[in-house]
Amino acid sequence: MLASRALVRGLQSGFWRRVSTSSAAWAAHTHDVDVVDCSIPQYNNRLDTPLPDVPFVQNLTAEQKKLKEKEKGSWTELTKEEKLALYRLTHELSFAEMRQGSKEWMTVLGGVFIFLGFTGLLVWWQRIYVYGDVPHTLSPESVAQQTQRMIDMRVNPVHGFSNKWDYEKKQWK
């Protein structure tokens, strides 16, 4: 018994030493993290602000820069694909694409059904293995005996149970 306590204490202190060292904590945070500066405008797809403050693509490739130069000229010279490419430089999604629903409701509904199924199995298991048989006091004969005893004792004669029994006729009012 004493040896097992010493073993548990040794494991706990070793575990705590391993968790609490600053070198382990530092090693967990050495990977590069993208820090977002929230003081500058950011691109977002939202229905309430369909025109974002900044364009979707901020670092343009050589082909995209050439297209932006062509944009400064006459728009009649641009093809439909080039106009669409220019739109996609500024916006990730069109307003219709933002309004398009997602299939996330199926996942949520599936999770709800899984939860309800698991709950049903748990209730079924409890009814079989946890709860016993119904007590004999809930049988119709026992309930009738209890009712008759309450009537005989004149329980709550003003506003309650015995108030609804006619003692002279021996029947319910």
Steps between C-alpha positions, in 0.01 A plus 500: 500500500777742594698407190201564274446845656865586445472383139190714441667805658809447287293475184299809593806710578675381183193577295466843660867577442465404134184708452608808693845559351533812295708323234210266421264795485742691277541200270124482455491862377798509262294443184417801282167660573321737264430811701206699369511873561142595578570875474520487119202423274452133416314317226183320600199347326192631675148564377467821701821645347517365144771751402810426712755766592793318341520278190495124533838450327760742633821343367457496123686269263656627176196388299263670743705822486477495120123458527479793745691719248257392227213593733605866488417511127168453330281228650357416158837346411478260797352155449239354730762270660731795568217697660421200718869463592509869597189451713659199671807711583277733698236257633530135598125438473219672316193615694301202367776261608504654848123453527520138389429268790741244631448135589597564862142441616537134402799462729319670787186289448712185477671590828163558665371161380817325620460666841131405518579141396772471765262646760231250398745212536604630842137525617427150365809360680392669825148360477636147457804492728470790745135530593323209663143386461213739567423506875194303610354816652424627148281203410127582457405294808750679721396842368135413577596394854697822556209708371254321730734549798527874427122525479462310828753730670319807359818647359477874421120530536465871413668544162662169420444134444224432754305806389405319180362189678143472621522314832125440528454350150851345500579624148685788326311828481 
